Tab-separated table of C-alpha atoms in Angstrom:
chain	number	residue	atom	x	y	z
A	1055	MET	CA	-37.274	27.241	32.736
A	1056	ARG	CA	-36.403	30.163	30.462
A	1057	TYR	CA	-37.803	32.580	33.062
A	1058	ALA	CA	-35.666	30.936	35.750
A	1059	ARG	CA	-32.523	31.260	33.631
A	1060	GLY	CA	-33.202	34.919	33.003
A	1061	LEU	CA	-33.791	35.538	36.689
A	1062	LEU	CA	-30.537	33.754	37.566
A	1063	LEU	CA	-28.604	35.902	35.084
A	1064	ILE	CA	-30.125	39.110	36.464
A	1065	CYS	CA	-29.201	38.052	40.014
A	1066	PHE	CA	-25.622	37.432	38.916
A	1067	LEU	CA	-25.348	40.838	37.263
A	1068	CYS	CA	-26.588	42.451	40.456
A	1069	LEU	CA	-24.063	40.523	42.526
A	1070	VAL	CA	-21.028	41.506	40.454
A	1071	GLY	CA	-22.256	45.046	39.963
A	1072	ALA	CA	-21.527	44.950	36.246
A	1073	ASP	CA	-23.004	47.060	33.491
A	1074	PRO	CA	-25.381	44.711	31.593
A	1075	SER	CA	-23.868	45.868	28.303
A	1076	ALA	CA	-20.391	44.662	29.246
A	1077	VAL	CA	-20.255	41.834	31.774
A	1078	LYS	CA	-16.812	41.544	33.362
A	1079	LEU	CA	-15.820	38.007	34.318
A	1080	SER	CA	-12.813	36.758	36.282
A	1081	ASP	CA	-11.276	33.610	37.729
A	1082	SER	CA	-13.722	33.766	40.625
A	1083	THR	CA	-16.927	34.547	38.681
A	1084	PHE	CA	-16.538	32.940	35.258
A	1085	GLU	CA	-17.769	29.419	35.976
A	1086	ARG	CA	-20.601	30.557	38.237
A	1087	ALA	CA	-21.895	32.913	35.541
A	1088	THR	CA	-21.403	30.849	32.386
A	1089	GLN	CA	-21.514	27.297	33.763
A	1090	ALA	CA	-19.296	26.608	30.779
A	1091	SER	CA	-18.328	23.089	31.855
A	1092	THR	CA	-21.451	22.190	33.832
A	1093	GLY	CA	-24.283	22.327	31.307
A	1094	GLN	CA	-24.302	26.017	30.309
A	1095	THR	CA	-27.786	26.435	31.759
A	1096	THR	CA	-27.364	30.214	32.021
A	1097	GLY	CA	-27.462	30.559	28.241
A	1098	HIS	CA	-24.955	31.260	25.490
A	1099	TRP	CA	-21.895	33.383	26.246
A	1100	PHE	CA	-19.696	35.245	23.776
A	1101	VAL	CA	-16.485	36.064	25.632
A	1102	LEU	CA	-13.517	38.265	24.786
A	1103	PHE	CA	-10.259	37.233	26.474
A	1104	THR	CA	-7.638	39.955	26.398
A	1105	CYS	CA	-5.228	42.040	28.438
A	1106	PRO	CA	-6.038	45.703	27.720
A	1107	GLU	CA	-2.912	46.861	29.553
A	1108	GLN	CA	-0.765	45.142	26.909
A	1109	LYS	CA	-2.867	45.877	23.813
A	1110	GLN	CA	-2.696	49.425	22.515
A	1111	ASP	CA	-2.495	49.084	18.714
A	1112	ALA	CA	-5.100	50.389	16.267
A	1113	SER	CA	-6.470	46.912	15.533
A	1114	PHE	CA	-7.215	46.301	19.191
A	1115	HIS	CA	-8.918	49.684	19.579
A	1116	GLN	CA	-11.182	48.797	16.648
A	1117	LEU	CA	-12.006	45.447	18.254
A	1118	ARG	CA	-12.608	47.187	21.578
A	1119	ASN	CA	-15.107	49.599	20.025
A	1120	SER	CA	-16.859	46.826	18.084
A	1121	TRP	CA	-17.096	44.674	21.186
A	1122	ASP	CA	-18.628	47.461	23.265
A	1123	ASP	CA	-21.151	48.207	20.503
A	1124	LEU	CA	-22.058	44.536	20.165
A	1125	ALA	CA	-22.458	44.160	23.936
A	1126	GLU	CA	-24.831	47.105	24.187
A	1127	GLU	CA	-26.796	46.141	21.095
A	1128	SER	CA	-27.150	42.489	22.085
A	1129	TRP	CA	-28.563	43.505	25.451
A	1130	HIS	CA	-31.279	45.661	23.885
A	1131	GLU	CA	-32.012	43.437	20.888
A	1132	SER	CA	-31.917	40.069	22.726
A	1133	TYR	CA	-29.763	38.186	20.230
A	1134	GLY	CA	-29.781	35.112	22.436
A	1135	PHE	CA	-26.238	35.372	23.741
A	1136	GLN	CA	-24.597	37.340	26.525
A	1137	VAL	CA	-21.486	39.363	25.677
A	1138	ALA	CA	-18.738	39.344	28.295
A	1139	GLU	CA	-15.016	39.840	28.681
A	1140	VAL	CA	-12.125	38.584	30.759
A	1141	ASN	CA	-8.999	40.564	31.591
A	1142	THR	CA	-6.399	37.811	31.292
A	1143	CYS	CA	-3.797	39.939	33.067
A	1144	HIS	CA	-5.916	39.668	36.207
A	1145	SER	CA	-7.291	36.153	35.583
A	1146	PRO	CA	-4.315	33.833	35.003
A	1147	GLY	CA	-6.430	30.778	35.792
A	1148	LEU	CA	-8.756	31.366	32.836
A	1149	LYS	CA	-5.823	32.283	30.625
A	1150	GLU	CA	-4.215	28.916	31.345
A	1151	ARG	CA	-7.472	26.960	31.250
A	1152	PHE	CA	-8.392	28.099	27.731
A	1153	GLY	CA	-4.836	28.389	26.390
A	1154	ILE	CA	-5.038	32.131	25.736
A	1155	GLU	CA	-1.756	33.459	24.351
A	1156	ASP	CA	-2.882	36.858	23.099
A	1157	THR	CA	-6.411	38.085	22.391
A	1158	ALA	CA	-9.073	35.448	21.784
A	1159	ILE	CA	-12.847	35.295	21.399
A	1160	ILE	CA	-14.795	32.175	22.339
A	1161	LEU	CA	-18.497	31.378	22.005
A	1162	PHE	CA	-19.870	29.008	24.657
A	1163	ARG	CA	-23.089	27.281	23.616
A	1164	ASP	CA	-24.664	23.812	23.414
A	1165	ARG	CA	-22.139	22.497	25.954
A	1166	GLN	CA	-19.338	23.202	23.493
A	1167	MET	CA	-17.075	26.130	22.695
A	1168	TYR	CA	-16.200	27.732	19.362
A	1169	LYS	CA	-13.111	29.864	18.851
A	1170	TYR	CA	-13.379	32.922	16.631
A	1171	ALA	CA	-10.398	32.589	14.287
A	1172	ASN	CA	-8.333	34.984	12.186
A	1173	LEU	CA	-8.773	38.165	14.184
A	1174	SER	CA	-6.089	39.751	12.014
A	1175	ARG	CA	-7.992	39.359	8.733
A	1176	LYS	CA	-9.625	42.407	7.198
A	1177	GLY	CA	-13.058	43.113	8.613
A	1178	ALA	CA	-12.798	40.463	11.346
A	1179	ASN	CA	-12.917	43.119	14.070
A	1180	SER	CA	-16.159	44.687	12.898
A	1181	LYS	CA	-19.312	44.431	14.968
A	1182	GLU	CA	-21.151	42.821	12.041
A	1183	ALA	CA	-18.543	40.051	11.662
A	1184	LEU	CA	-18.591	39.295	15.377
A	1185	GLN	CA	-22.378	39.232	15.484
A	1186	GLN	CA	-22.611	36.964	12.434
A	1187	PHE	CA	-20.212	34.481	14.027
A	1188	ALA	CA	-22.137	34.351	17.300
A	1189	LEU	CA	-25.483	33.843	15.543
A	1190	LYS	CA	-24.657	31.409	12.719
A	1191	GLY	CA	-21.011	31.573	11.657
A	1192	TYR	CA	-19.824	29.366	14.509
A	1193	GLU	CA	-21.467	26.398	12.744
A	1194	HIS	CA	-18.572	26.385	10.264
A	1195	PHE	CA	-15.994	26.001	13.026
A	1196	GLU	CA	-14.941	23.003	15.059
A	1197	ALA	CA	-16.935	22.361	18.224
A	1198	LEU	CA	-14.444	21.978	21.062
A	1199	SER	CA	-14.893	20.416	24.481
A	1200	VAL	CA	-14.854	22.895	27.352
A	1201	PRO	CA	-11.878	22.326	29.682
A	1202	GLN	CA	-12.761	21.660	33.298
A	1203	PRO	CA	-11.857	24.393	35.799
A	1204	GLN	CA	-9.050	23.792	38.237
A	1205	SER	CA	-10.022	22.326	41.567
A	1206	PHE	CA	-9.853	24.575	44.606
A	1207	TRP	CA	-6.796	22.772	45.973
A	1208	ALA	CA	-4.914	22.830	42.667
A	1209	ALA	CA	-5.523	26.564	42.323
A	1210	ALA	CA	-4.505	27.167	45.946
A	1211	MET	CA	-1.256	25.224	45.553
A	1212	LYS	CA	-0.431	27.049	42.336
A	1213	GLU	CA	-1.071	30.396	44.028
A	1214	LEU	CA	1.128	29.373	46.958
A	1215	PHE	CA	3.913	28.288	44.634
A	1216	ALA	CA	3.681	31.533	42.677
A	1217	THR	CA	3.848	33.532	45.906
A	1218	GLN	CA	6.901	31.663	47.096
A	1219	LEU	CA	8.591	31.558	43.696
A	1220	GLY	CA	11.180	34.134	44.670
A	1221	VAL	CA	12.156	32.139	47.771
A	1222	MET	CA	12.124	28.674	46.212
A	1223	PRO	CA	15.420	28.859	44.240
A	1224	VAL	CA	17.332	29.913	47.371
A	1225	ALA	CA	15.771	27.100	49.408
A	1226	VAL	CA	16.538	24.508	46.732
A	1227	LEU	CA	20.156	25.647	46.450
A	1228	THR	CA	20.571	25.598	50.224
A	1229	LEU	CA	19.168	22.075	50.540
A	1230	GLY	CA	21.328	20.918	47.644
A	1231	PHE	CA	24.466	22.368	49.239
A	1232	VAL	CA	23.691	20.728	52.587
A	1233	GLY	CA	23.116	17.385	50.844
A	1234	VAL	CA	26.400	17.544	48.960
A	1235	MET	CA	28.306	18.458	52.118
A	1236	PHE	CA	26.713	15.548	53.994
A	1237	VAL	CA	27.724	13.043	51.317
A	1238	PHE	CA	31.252	14.507	51.237
A	1239	PHE	CA	31.482	14.215	55.038
A	1240	VAL	CA	30.373	10.571	54.986
A	1241	LEU	CA	32.863	9.640	52.271
A	1242	LEU	CA	35.671	11.485	54.008
A	1243	ASN	CA	35.081	9.701	57.314
A	1244	GLN	CA	34.281	6.259	55.912
A	1245	PRO	CA	37.753	4.763	56.678
A	1246	ARG	CA	37.545	6.022	60.274
A	1247	VAL	CA	34.059	4.599	60.708
A	1248	SER	CA	35.192	1.245	59.275
A	1249	ALA	CA	38.100	1.126	61.704
A	1250	VAL	CA	35.805	1.750	64.667
A	1251	ILE	CA	33.462	-1.024	63.503
A	1252	GLN	CA	36.383	-3.485	63.197
A	1253	GLN	CA	37.557	-2.650	66.736
A	1254	GLN	CA	34.072	-3.267	68.073
A	1255	LYS	CA	33.976	-6.678	66.362
A	1256	ARG	CA	37.371	-7.717	67.910
A	1257	LYS	CA	36.051	-6.923	71.366
């Protein structure tokens, strides 16, 4: 079983063309790779969720360097977890699914997930602190249920709505205007319509 899991992970890395020391995951590859909500049979995953395009401060650069070092070291040393990252600017589905507001780190293991807290505290961004959390420190944090991924149809409808977002307000206003004008027309012509109905009844 362990051999099969390792083989599956290697096949995935070959498919996405990622460097084994820094697996890049996205909306389309995350669940297939981690199986986060379907048993986590591909092993434990330590995942950084962030948007590098919006993070340029010194603290983030330190975290970035520590994360790269941890990813490379964990690959060679076989710590028992796979280090990966998600660019939330390009993966809005995962950002919404896991409630990511800024930068977050989540460990997926034992069919649960553990959020690495207090990234702003001193020393929290070091490679040693990250490694300690992934190996044993997570035990002192709350085990959270893994949210289910969006269904294909829900994601497709959301994408369609987002695409048409610029057109929607105009369409809504137009339909609203037409509706108001129709009601106004009916009210304005109600006496005339009533008169016609009365004439028809006399005949």
